[in-house]
Amino acid sequence: MTRHLTAGEPESATEDVPAPPSRFVVVVGLVIALWCTGFAAISVWFELTDQFATGRYAEEAQALSVMNWLVAVLKVLGVVAALLAIRSRPVAPRITGLVLWGAFATVTVYVLGSLAQAVVILTGIAGDGDGVDARSIAYVLGFLVAAVGFGILAVSFARRVGLGVWVMVLGVLGAPVVLGGVLVIAPALLKAAGLL
């Protein structure tokens, strides 16, 4: 943290202002914001092209659409978090830090789960190994890049603003809440509503 004076302000009125993020962190933030934007655009494209209206899941098109929009909102939240992480003057540092650590933990847990699933399939314990192809590997690698990127943003932001340990811990603990909401609670509610 560095100390700065605003124009015309006496020295006694100084306040701690975080140092701006490094050029590397800014690039990481922009890449992650673009990554999230791209994935959100895919979700919107699914809706515009009625992707769920045909095929083997057509009967559950409404439920899939609801889940698609839910995930799209999370992707947009990722864009906002990445851009807030690289602002020279942080906005709502605790909330931003909480969301950054939550995003990092959520994407990391998702990647670890995907890798564990791949190991189970490739070792023949369960599933069909034919499903693991170049496309699915690229998908997981893309999420691995996002996990590393959010990790860099979360650590950098925490250092810049002097984020408390408890805020970081709460953010990390938010990962199972987010994943549980997307993978368990939302589908259960959709099933109860007769959409799934």
mmCIF file of C-alpha atoms in Angstrom:
data_model
loop_
_atom_site.group_PDB
_atom_site.id
_atom_site.type_symbol
_atom_site.label_atom_id
_atom_site.label_comp_id
_atom_site.label_asym_id
_atom_site.label_seq_id
_atom_site.Cartn_x
_atom_site.Cartn_y
_atom_site.Cartn_z
ATOM 1 C CA MET A 1 0.000 0.000 0.000
ATOM 2 C CA THR A 2 1.267 3.502 -0.815
ATOM 3 C CA ARG A 3 0.152 6.803 0.582
ATOM 4 C CA HIS A 4 -1.167 9.505 -1.774
ATOM 5 C CA LEU A 5 -2.471 13.029 -1.288
ATOM 6 C CA THR A 6 -5.389 14.345 -3.285
ATOM 7 C CA ALA A 7 -5.046 17.862 -4.709
ATOM 8 C CA GLY A 8 -5.287 20.539 -2.035
ATOM 9 C CA GLU A 9 -5.534 18.038 0.818
ATOM 10 C CA PRO A 10 -3.345 18.556 3.901
ATOM 11 C CA GLU A 11 -0.741 15.908 4.653
ATOM 12 C CA SER A 12 -2.580 14.875 7.832
ATOM 13 C CA ALA A 13 -5.579 13.816 5.718
ATOM 14 C CA THR A 14 -3.684 11.187 3.754
ATOM 15 C CA GLU A 15 -5.159 7.742 3.394
ATOM 16 C CA ASP A 16 -3.792 4.426 2.248
ATOM 17 C CA VAL A 17 -4.382 3.899 -1.438
ATOM 18 C CA PRO A 18 -3.437 0.524 -2.906
ATOM 19 C CA ALA A 19 -0.693 0.413 -5.501
ATOM 20 C CA PRO A 20 -2.092 -0.181 -8.989
ATOM 21 C CA PRO A 21 -1.956 -3.732 -10.343
ATOM 22 C CA SER A 22 1.104 -4.728 -12.348
ATOM 23 C CA ARG A 23 0.937 -4.831 -16.136
ATOM 24 C CA PHE A 24 1.009 -8.653 -15.978
ATOM 25 C CA VAL A 25 -2.004 -8.742 -13.632
ATOM 26 C CA VAL A 26 -3.889 -6.312 -15.880
ATOM 27 C CA VAL A 27 -3.264 -8.600 -18.867
ATOM 28 C CA VAL A 28 -4.426 -11.621 -16.836
ATOM 29 C CA GLY A 29 -7.561 -9.722 -15.792
ATOM 30 C CA LEU A 30 -8.388 -8.804 -19.384
ATOM 31 C CA VAL A 31 -7.799 -12.378 -20.592
ATOM 32 C CA ILE A 32 -10.062 -13.785 -17.866
ATOM 33 C CA ALA A 33 -12.735 -11.163 -18.596
ATOM 34 C CA LEU A 34 -12.608 -12.155 -22.287
ATOM 35 C CA TRP A 35 -12.726 -15.856 -21.356
ATOM 36 C CA CYS A 36 -15.856 -15.330 -19.241
ATOM 37 C CA THR A 37 -17.398 -13.134 -21.948
ATOM 38 C CA GLY A 38 -16.803 -15.840 -24.549
ATOM 39 C CA PHE A 39 -18.441 -18.496 -22.404
ATOM 40 C CA ALA A 40 -21.378 -16.198 -21.616
ATOM 41 C CA ALA A 41 -21.771 -15.553 -25.354
ATOM 42 C CA ILE A 42 -21.972 -19.306 -25.939
ATOM 43 C CA SER A 43 -24.808 -19.516 -23.414
ATOM 44 C CA VAL A 44 -26.661 -16.696 -25.165
ATOM 45 C CA TRP A 45 -26.041 -18.371 -28.541
ATOM 46 C CA PHE A 46 -27.568 -21.597 -27.181
ATOM 47 C CA GLU A 47 -30.731 -19.657 -26.360
ATOM 48 C CA LEU A 48 -30.893 -17.730 -29.633
ATOM 49 C CA THR A 49 -30.534 -20.912 -31.687
ATOM 50 C CA ASP A 50 -32.911 -23.049 -29.582
ATOM 51 C CA GLN A 51 -30.058 -25.459 -28.966
ATOM 52 C CA PHE A 52 -32.036 -27.394 -26.350
ATOM 53 C CA ALA A 53 -35.254 -27.671 -28.371
ATOM 54 C CA THR A 54 -34.033 -30.644 -30.397
ATOM 55 C CA GLY A 55 -32.055 -33.793 -29.735
ATOM 56 C CA ARG A 56 -32.209 -36.317 -26.936
ATOM 57 C CA TYR A 57 -32.775 -33.666 -24.237
ATOM 58 C CA ALA A 58 -35.633 -31.874 -26.021
ATOM 59 C CA GLU A 59 -38.150 -32.934 -23.347
ATOM 60 C CA GLU A 60 -36.111 -31.076 -20.744
ATOM 61 C CA ALA A 61 -35.513 -27.977 -22.885
ATOM 62 C CA GLN A 62 -37.141 -25.596 -20.382
ATOM 63 C CA ALA A 63 -35.037 -26.862 -17.491
ATOM 64 C CA LEU A 64 -31.857 -26.734 -19.552
ATOM 65 C CA SER A 65 -32.689 -23.180 -20.586
ATOM 66 C CA VAL A 66 -33.101 -22.116 -16.942
ATOM 67 C CA MET A 67 -29.774 -23.745 -16.038
ATOM 68 C CA ASN A 68 -28.123 -22.145 -19.064
ATOM 69 C CA TRP A 69 -29.246 -18.651 -17.992
ATOM 70 C CA LEU A 70 -28.133 -19.326 -14.405
ATOM 71 C CA VAL A 71 -24.663 -20.272 -15.595
ATOM 72 C CA ALA A 72 -24.614 -17.268 -17.964
ATOM 73 C CA VAL A 73 -25.211 -14.958 -14.990
ATOM 74 C CA LEU A 74 -22.271 -16.575 -13.162
ATOM 75 C CA LYS A 75 -20.091 -16.029 -16.240
ATOM 76 C CA VAL A 76 -21.059 -12.343 -16.377
ATOM 77 C CA LEU A 77 -20.257 -12.088 -12.660
ATOM 78 C CA GLY A 78 -16.835 -13.500 -13.547
ATOM 79 C CA VAL A 79 -16.351 -10.734 -16.137
ATOM 80 C CA VAL A 80 -17.234 -8.065 -13.559
ATOM 81 C CA ALA A 81 -14.950 -9.606 -10.909
ATOM 82 C CA ALA A 82 -11.998 -9.817 -13.318
ATOM 83 C CA LEU A 83 -12.405 -6.182 -14.374
ATOM 84 C CA LEU A 84 -12.821 -4.952 -10.787
ATOM 85 C CA ALA A 85 -9.653 -6.845 -9.827
ATOM 86 C CA ILE A 86 -7.543 -4.712 -12.158
ATOM 87 C CA ARG A 87 -8.961 -1.281 -11.327
ATOM 88 C CA SER A 88 -6.345 1.122 -9.996
ATOM 89 C CA ARG A 89 -8.741 2.255 -7.275
ATOM 90 C CA PRO A 90 -10.616 -0.775 -5.926
ATOM 91 C CA VAL A 91 -14.394 -0.667 -5.581
ATOM 92 C CA ALA A 92 -15.926 -2.440 -2.567
ATOM 93 C CA PRO A 93 -12.674 -4.314 -1.817
ATOM 94 C CA ARG A 94 -14.175 -6.881 0.556
ATOM 95 C CA ILE A 95 -16.980 -7.836 -1.818
ATOM 96 C CA THR A 96 -14.651 -7.870 -4.824
ATOM 97 C CA GLY A 97 -12.124 -9.978 -2.914
ATOM 98 C CA LEU A 98 -14.841 -12.356 -1.730
ATOM 99 C CA VAL A 99 -16.100 -12.854 -5.294
ATOM 100 C CA LEU A 100 -12.557 -13.300 -6.685
ATOM 101 C CA TRP A 101 -11.662 -15.966 -4.134
ATOM 102 C CA GLY A 102 -15.034 -17.613 -4.677
ATOM 103 C CA ALA A 103 -14.502 -17.666 -8.453
ATOM 104 C CA PHE A 104 -10.999 -19.060 -8.069
ATOM 105 C CA ALA A 105 -12.140 -21.826 -5.701
ATOM 106 C CA THR A 106 -15.255 -22.661 -7.742
ATOM 107 C CA VAL A 107 -13.405 -23.028 -11.044
ATOM 108 C CA THR A 108 -10.580 -24.948 -9.333
ATOM 109 C CA VAL A 109 -12.977 -27.438 -7.726
ATOM 110 C CA TYR A 110 -14.735 -27.821 -11.083
ATOM 111 C CA VAL A 111 -11.397 -28.572 -12.801
ATOM 112 C CA LEU A 112 -10.354 -31.053 -10.098
ATOM 113 C CA GLY A 113 -13.733 -32.782 -10.406
ATOM 114 C CA SER A 114 -13.367 -32.973 -14.190
ATOM 115 C CA LEU A 115 -9.843 -34.397 -13.880
ATOM 116 C CA ALA A 116 -11.020 -36.973 -11.331
ATOM 117 C CA GLN A 117 -13.856 -37.957 -13.676
ATOM 118 C CA ALA A 118 -11.382 -38.329 -16.565
ATOM 119 C CA VAL A 119 -9.121 -40.559 -14.451
ATOM 120 C CA VAL A 120 -12.080 -42.750 -13.461
ATOM 121 C CA ILE A 121 -13.108 -43.082 -17.110
ATOM 122 C CA LEU A 122 -9.609 -43.641 -18.531
ATOM 123 C CA THR A 123 -8.717 -46.256 -15.922
ATOM 124 C CA GLY A 124 -11.858 -48.186 -16.781
ATOM 125 C CA ILE A 125 -13.443 -47.868 -13.345
ATOM 126 C CA ALA A 126 -16.601 -46.378 -14.840
ATOM 127 C CA GLY A 127 -17.869 -44.753 -18.010
ATOM 128 C CA ASP A 128 -16.792 -44.980 -21.615
ATOM 129 C CA GLY A 129 -13.265 -43.881 -22.557
ATOM 130 C CA ASP A 130 -14.443 -42.917 -26.052
ATOM 131 C CA GLY A 131 -16.035 -39.814 -24.520
ATOM 132 C CA VAL A 132 -12.611 -38.402 -23.624
ATOM 133 C CA ASP A 133 -11.487 -36.770 -26.853
ATOM 134 C CA ALA A 134 -9.487 -33.710 -27.896
ATOM 135 C CA ARG A 135 -12.542 -31.494 -27.497
ATOM 136 C CA SER A 136 -13.178 -32.547 -23.898
ATOM 137 C CA ILE A 137 -9.465 -32.210 -23.062
ATOM 138 C CA ALA A 138 -9.416 -28.676 -24.526
ATOM 139 C CA TYR A 139 -12.522 -27.851 -22.474
ATOM 140 C CA VAL A 140 -10.872 -28.894 -19.209
ATOM 141 C CA LEU A 141 -7.625 -27.118 -20.144
ATOM 142 C CA GLY A 142 -9.644 -23.961 -20.809
ATOM 143 C CA PHE A 143 -11.093 -24.130 -17.318
ATOM 144 C CA LEU A 144 -7.633 -24.841 -15.898
ATOM 145 C CA VAL A 145 -6.414 -21.593 -17.500
ATOM 146 C CA ALA A 146 -9.380 -19.771 -15.930
ATOM 147 C CA ALA A 147 -8.616 -21.288 -12.509
ATOM 148 C CA VAL A 148 -4.988 -20.137 -12.690
ATOM 149 C CA GLY A 149 -6.079 -16.705 -13.929
ATOM 150 C CA PHE A 150 -8.615 -16.203 -11.141
ATOM 151 C CA GLY A 151 -5.986 -17.411 -8.671
ATOM 152 C CA ILE A 152 -3.523 -14.767 -9.871
ATOM 153 C CA LEU A 153 -6.210 -12.067 -9.669
ATOM 154 C CA ALA A 154 -7.373 -13.160 -6.213
ATOM 155 C CA VAL A 155 -3.855 -13.259 -4.721
ATOM 156 C CA SER A 156 -2.827 -9.972 -6.349
ATOM 157 C CA PHE A 157 -5.988 -8.196 -5.229
ATOM 158 C CA ALA A 158 -5.686 -9.548 -1.675
ATOM 159 C CA ARG A 159 -2.130 -8.224 -1.427
ATOM 160 C CA ARG A 160 -2.972 -4.848 -2.938
ATOM 161 C CA VAL A 161 -5.875 -4.059 -0.625
ATOM 162 C CA GLY A 162 -4.698 -5.955 2.467
ATOM 163 C CA LEU A 163 -7.680 -8.296 2.320
ATOM 164 C CA GLY A 164 -8.408 -10.062 5.588
ATOM 165 C CA VAL A 165 -7.889 -13.809 5.855
ATOM 166 C CA TRP A 166 -11.533 -14.375 6.781
ATOM 167 C CA VAL A 167 -12.752 -12.735 3.585
ATOM 168 C CA MET A 168 -10.521 -15.060 1.555
ATOM 169 C CA VAL A 169 -11.677 -18.095 3.560
ATOM 170 C CA LEU A 170 -15.341 -17.153 3.080
ATOM 171 C CA GLY A 171 -14.729 -16.760 -0.648
ATOM 172 C CA VAL A 172 -13.135 -20.207 -0.870
ATOM 173 C CA LEU A 173 -15.969 -21.725 1.181
ATOM 174 C CA GLY A 174 -18.378 -20.208 -1.334
ATOM 175 C CA ALA A 175 -17.187 -22.719 -3.970
ATOM 176 C CA PRO A 176 -19.188 -25.691 -2.666
ATOM 177 C CA VAL A 177 -22.180 -23.392 -2.205
ATOM 178 C CA VAL A 178 -22.048 -22.212 -5.834
ATOM 179 C CA LEU A 179 -21.393 -25.680 -7.237
ATOM 180 C CA GLY A 180 -24.000 -27.229 -4.950
ATOM 181 C CA GLY A 181 -26.513 -24.612 -6.075
ATOM 182 C CA VAL A 182 -25.811 -25.200 -9.770
ATOM 183 C CA LEU A 183 -25.394 -28.984 -9.704
ATOM 184 C CA VAL A 184 -27.785 -30.048 -6.924
ATOM 185 C CA ILE A 185 -30.203 -27.408 -5.629
ATOM 186 C CA ALA A 186 -31.254 -25.814 -8.955
ATOM 187 C CA PRO A 187 -31.921 -29.200 -10.636
ATOM 188 C CA ALA A 188 -33.868 -30.338 -7.556
ATOM 189 C CA LEU A 189 -36.030 -27.216 -7.709
ATOM 190 C CA LEU A 190 -36.592 -27.703 -11.436
ATOM 191 C CA LYS A 191 -37.554 -31.329 -10.815
ATOM 192 C CA ALA A 192 -39.981 -30.266 -8.083
ATOM 193 C CA ALA A 193 -41.505 -27.785 -10.557
ATOM 194 C CA GLY A 194 -41.950 -30.587 -13.081
ATOM 195 C CA LEU A 195 -39.485 -29.141 -15.582
ATOM 196 C CA LEU A 196 -36.854 -31.827 -15.182
#
